[in-house]
mmCIF file of C-alpha atoms in Angstrom:
data_model
loop_
_atom_site.group_PDB
_atom_site.id
_atom_site.type_symbol
_atom_site.label_atom_id
_atom_site.label_comp_id
_atom_site.label_asym_id
_atom_site.label_seq_id
_atom_site.Cartn_x
_atom_site.Cartn_y
_atom_site.Cartn_z
ATOM 1 C CA TYR A 1 0.000 0.000 0.000
ATOM 2 C CA ARG A 2 1.445 3.343 -1.037
ATOM 3 C CA VAL A 3 0.158 6.812 -0.119
ATOM 4 C CA GLU A 4 0.410 9.364 -2.917
ATOM 5 C CA VAL A 5 1.165 12.951 -1.926
ATOM 6 C CA LEU A 6 0.776 15.428 -4.762
ATOM 7 C CA THR A 7 2.377 18.842 -4.503
ATOM 8 C CA ALA A 8 1.930 22.200 -6.233
ATOM 9 C CA PRO A 9 4.043 25.137 -5.045
ATOM 10 C CA GLY A 10 2.908 28.708 -4.580
ATOM 11 C CA ASN A 11 4.235 32.035 -3.413
ATOM 12 C CA HIS A 12 4.804 30.716 0.124
ATOM 13 C CA ASP A 13 7.328 28.194 -1.240
ATOM 14 C CA VAL A 14 9.719 30.784 -2.678
ATOM 15 C CA CYS A 15 12.879 31.133 -0.583
ATOM 16 C CA TRP A 16 13.066 34.930 -0.399
ATOM 17 C CA PRO A 17 16.770 35.174 0.583
ATOM 18 C CA LEU A 18 17.732 33.113 -2.482
ATOM 19 C CA ALA A 19 15.380 35.100 -4.716
ATOM 20 C CA LEU A 20 16.865 38.371 -3.453
ATOM 21 C CA ALA A 21 20.452 37.104 -3.846
ATOM 22 C CA GLN A 22 20.310 38.069 -7.520
ATOM 23 C CA ARG A 23 20.562 41.720 -6.380
ATOM 24 C CA PHE A 24 23.546 41.247 -4.085
ATOM 25 C CA ASP A 25 26.348 43.719 -4.724
ATOM 26 C CA SER A 26 29.597 42.064 -3.589
ATOM 27 C CA LYS A 27 31.463 45.390 -3.447
ATOM 28 C CA THR A 28 29.053 47.166 -1.107
ATOM 29 C CA LYS A 29 27.842 43.937 0.551
ATOM 30 C CA ASN A 30 24.259 45.163 0.173
ATOM 31 C CA LEU A 31 21.297 44.539 -2.052
ATOM 32 C CA SER A 32 21.404 46.814 -5.050
ATOM 33 C CA ALA A 33 18.257 48.870 -5.647
ATOM 34 C CA ASP A 34 19.039 49.517 -9.291
ATOM 35 C CA LYS A 35 21.005 46.513 -10.558
ATOM 36 C CA VAL A 36 20.410 42.770 -10.860
ATOM 37 C CA SER A 37 23.906 41.309 -10.742
ATOM 38 C CA TYR A 38 23.168 37.568 -10.681
ATOM 39 C CA PRO A 39 19.836 36.841 -12.436
ATOM 40 C CA GLU A 40 20.663 33.110 -12.590
ATOM 41 C CA LEU A 41 20.318 32.869 -8.787
ATOM 42 C CA ALA A 42 16.546 33.473 -8.873
ATOM 43 C CA ARG A 43 15.893 29.956 -10.198
ATOM 44 C CA TYR A 44 17.308 28.456 -6.993
ATOM 45 C CA SER A 45 14.579 30.037 -4.892
ATOM 46 C CA LEU A 46 12.346 26.952 -5.292
ATOM 47 C CA THR A 47 15.101 24.448 -4.482
ATOM 48 C CA ALA A 48 13.748 23.654 -1.005
ATOM 49 C CA PHE A 49 10.315 22.923 -2.466
ATOM 50 C CA ARG A 50 11.752 20.706 -5.225
ATOM 51 C CA GLU A 51 13.788 18.741 -2.671
ATOM 52 C CA PHE A 52 10.694 18.289 -0.482
ATOM 53 C CA SER A 53 8.588 17.108 -3.431
ATOM 54 C CA GLN A 54 11.191 14.660 -4.658
ATOM 55 C CA GLY A 55 11.574 13.321 -1.122
ATOM 56 C CA VAL A 56 7.834 12.675 -0.998
ATOM 57 C CA ASP A 57 7.697 11.138 -4.470
ATOM 58 C CA PRO A 58 10.912 10.703 -6.488
ATOM 59 C CA LEU A 59 8.846 10.252 -9.657
ATOM 60 C CA LEU A 60 7.646 13.864 -9.501
ATOM 61 C CA SER A 61 10.280 15.886 -11.274
ATOM 62 C CA TRP A 62 10.502 19.539 -10.258
ATOM 63 C CA ASP A 63 13.883 20.197 -11.818
ATOM 64 C CA LYS A 64 15.337 23.672 -12.351
ATOM 65 C CA ASN A 65 13.968 23.934 -15.880
ATOM 66 C CA ARG A 66 10.533 22.440 -15.296
ATOM 67 C CA HIS A 67 7.911 23.915 -13.008
ATOM 68 C CA TYR A 68 5.196 21.306 -13.350
ATOM 69 C CA TRP A 69 4.631 17.561 -13.107
ATOM 70 C CA VAL A 70 2.300 15.208 -14.935
ATOM 71 C CA ALA A 71 1.341 11.783 -13.578
ATOM 72 C CA GLY A 72 -0.061 9.396 -16.129
ATOM 73 C CA ASN A 73 0.287 6.144 -14.165
ATOM 74 C CA TYR A 74 -3.508 6.000 -13.658
ATOM 75 C CA ARG A 75 -4.549 6.999 -17.172
ATOM 76 C CA GLN A 76 -5.774 3.515 -18.119
ATOM 77 C CA ALA A 77 -8.025 3.703 -15.049
ATOM 78 C CA GLY A 78 -9.307 7.047 -16.357
ATOM 79 C CA LEU A 79 -7.241 9.629 -14.474
ATOM 80 C CA ILE A 80 -4.383 11.964 -15.443
ATOM 81 C CA LEU A 81 -2.986 14.342 -12.812
ATOM 82 C CA PHE A 82 -0.803 17.424 -13.061
ATOM 83 C CA GLY A 83 0.648 20.063 -10.747
ATOM 84 C CA LEU A 84 1.672 23.508 -11.930
ATOM 85 C CA ASN A 85 3.825 26.103 -10.170
ATOM 86 C CA THR A 86 1.975 29.400 -10.538
ATOM 87 C CA SER A 87 4.878 31.208 -8.844
ATOM 88 C CA GLU A 88 7.698 30.191 -11.177
ATOM 89 C CA ASP A 89 8.046 33.595 -12.833
ATOM 90 C CA LEU A 90 9.732 35.976 -10.382
ATOM 91 C CA ASP A 91 10.219 39.697 -10.783
ATOM 92 C CA GLU A 92 13.587 41.401 -10.277
ATOM 93 C CA TRP A 93 12.964 41.489 -6.491
ATOM 94 C CA GLY A 94 12.170 37.781 -6.271
ATOM 95 C CA LEU A 95 8.410 38.199 -5.927
ATOM 96 C CA PRO A 96 6.145 35.851 -7.906
ATOM 97 C CA THR A 97 4.423 37.604 -10.795
ATOM 98 C CA ARG A 98 1.603 35.005 -10.926
ATOM 99 C CA ARG A 99 2.338 34.725 -14.649
ATOM 100 C CA LEU A 100 2.753 31.325 -16.274
ATOM 101 C CA THR A 101 5.578 31.296 -18.785
ATOM 102 C CA ASP A 102 4.825 30.365 -22.365
ATOM 103 C CA SER A 103 7.488 27.647 -22.364
ATOM 104 C CA THR A 104 6.053 26.000 -19.241
ATOM 105 C CA MET A 105 2.533 26.000 -20.671
ATOM 106 C CA ALA A 106 3.747 24.622 -24.006
ATOM 107 C CA ARG A 107 5.666 21.750 -22.366
ATOM 108 C CA LEU A 108 2.917 20.990 -19.834
ATOM 109 C CA PHE A 109 0.166 20.745 -22.421
ATOM 110 C CA ALA A 110 2.381 18.761 -24.818
ATOM 111 C CA ASP A 111 3.001 16.216 -22.031
ATOM 112 C CA ILE A 112 -0.728 16.064 -21.239
ATOM 113 C CA ALA A 113 -1.590 15.627 -24.934
ATOM 114 C CA LYS A 114 0.766 12.613 -25.169
ATOM 115 C CA LEU A 115 -0.982 10.934 -22.235
ATOM 116 C CA LYS A 116 -4.441 11.778 -23.591
ATOM 117 C CA ARG A 117 -3.606 9.964 -26.845
ATOM 118 C CA ASP A 118 -3.363 6.715 -24.826
ATOM 119 C CA ALA A 119 -6.471 7.491 -22.749
ATOM 120 C CA PRO A 120 -8.680 10.072 -24.505
ATOM 121 C CA GLN A 121 -11.542 9.663 -22.020
ATOM 122 C CA ALA A 122 -9.363 10.096 -18.908
ATOM 123 C CA LEU A 123 -10.362 12.803 -16.452
ATOM 124 C CA LEU A 124 -7.654 15.465 -16.175
ATOM 125 C CA VAL A 125 -7.189 16.830 -12.644
ATOM 126 C CA GLY A 126 -4.845 19.776 -12.122
ATOM 127 C CA LEU A 127 -3.406 21.310 -8.952
ATOM 128 C CA MET A 128 -2.449 24.985 -8.978
ATOM 129 C CA HIS A 129 -1.789 27.433 -6.162
ATOM 130 C CA HIS A 130 -3.265 30.610 -7.664
ATOM 131 C CA PRO A 131 -6.852 30.635 -8.957
ATOM 132 C CA LEU A 132 -8.203 31.327 -12.435
ATOM 133 C CA ASP A 133 -11.317 33.190 -11.324
ATOM 134 C CA GLN A 134 -11.859 36.915 -11.132
ATOM 135 C CA SER A 135 -9.944 37.520 -7.899
ATOM 136 C CA GLU A 136 -7.072 39.917 -7.383
ATOM 137 C CA GLU A 137 -4.821 36.892 -6.713
ATOM 138 C CA GLN A 138 -5.536 35.064 -9.973
ATOM 139 C CA ILE A 139 -2.812 34.206 -12.456
ATOM 140 C CA LEU A 140 -2.203 37.142 -14.771
ATOM 141 C CA ASN A 141 -2.375 35.332 -18.105
ATOM 142 C CA VAL A 142 -5.630 33.464 -17.506
ATOM 143 C CA SER A 143 -6.790 33.755 -21.120
ATOM 144 C CA GLU A 144 -3.588 32.106 -22.416
ATOM 145 C CA PHE A 145 -3.949 29.274 -19.902
ATOM 146 C CA LYS A 146 -7.634 28.776 -20.811
ATOM 147 C CA ARG A 147 -6.775 28.746 -24.525
ATOM 148 C CA ASN A 148 -4.247 25.970 -23.920
ATOM 149 C CA ILE A 149 -6.463 23.928 -21.627
ATOM 150 C CA ASN A 150 -9.440 24.173 -23.998
ATOM 151 C CA GLU A 151 -7.322 22.370 -26.603
ATOM 152 C CA VAL A 152 -7.139 19.329 -24.289
ATOM 153 C CA THR A 153 -10.118 17.096 -24.943
ATOM 154 C CA GLY A 154 -12.263 15.552 -22.254
ATOM 155 C CA SER A 155 -13.281 16.477 -18.729
ATOM 156 C CA ILE A 156 -11.037 18.713 -16.650
ATOM 157 C CA VAL A 157 -11.056 19.566 -12.938
ATOM 158 C CA LEU A 158 -8.732 22.288 -11.610
ATOM 159 C CA LEU A 159 -8.102 22.536 -7.883
ATOM 160 C CA THR A 160 -6.657 25.887 -6.899
ATOM 161 C CA GLY A 161 -5.944 27.630 -3.651
ATOM 162 C CA HIS A 162 -4.317 30.795 -2.371
ATOM 163 C CA VAL A 163 -7.569 32.255 -1.050
ATOM 164 C CA HIS A 164 -7.254 32.241 2.729
ATOM 165 C CA GLU A 165 -10.958 31.852 3.464
ATOM 166 C CA GLU A 166 -13.289 28.962 4.101
ATOM 167 C CA ALA A 167 -14.961 29.205 0.729
ATOM 168 C CA THR A 168 -15.228 27.258 -2.476
ATOM 169 C CA SER A 169 -16.245 28.319 -5.936
ATOM 170 C CA LEU A 170 -16.943 26.685 -9.238
ATOM 171 C CA THR A 171 -15.648 28.269 -12.403
ATOM 172 C CA THR A 172 -16.493 26.956 -15.863
ATOM 173 C CA LEU A 173 -13.711 27.127 -18.417
ATOM 174 C CA GLY A 174 -15.562 28.165 -21.533
ATOM 175 C CA ASN A 175 -14.157 29.501 -24.769
#
């Protein structure tokens, strides 16, 4: 018997000191207000989350160039799962922009499409931290995400969070 734990990071999973390290000025030993000296350091800000996720389930790959996972092991039983990091795109101060990058969406939906070819009737269930609805905390490129997800055939359920209230809502993804 194996317990599956599925993870999807959000803004609370960004390691702020690592995200801010891109602005470190080694001469003044301070954070620079006007210059990003080490932009490559921002990608390490989700390292702790990736290590946690891989410790929970080594099959979930949250590597430095991929901010999502897709699990197709249950597709023949009618279920495909995915998790998407809605905080992968950081601004120059290390704060999540809540924008999904085009490359992440392209790779995610290509991986889902491959699995759907084997199991076209499988229910697709996605986990995301930020919502798609009309809240001030929604992802910023909702229309691009909806365009991509509408190209996936079959039934889709998206489970999102971020709202810190005891409330639920149902949003229909129409064209």
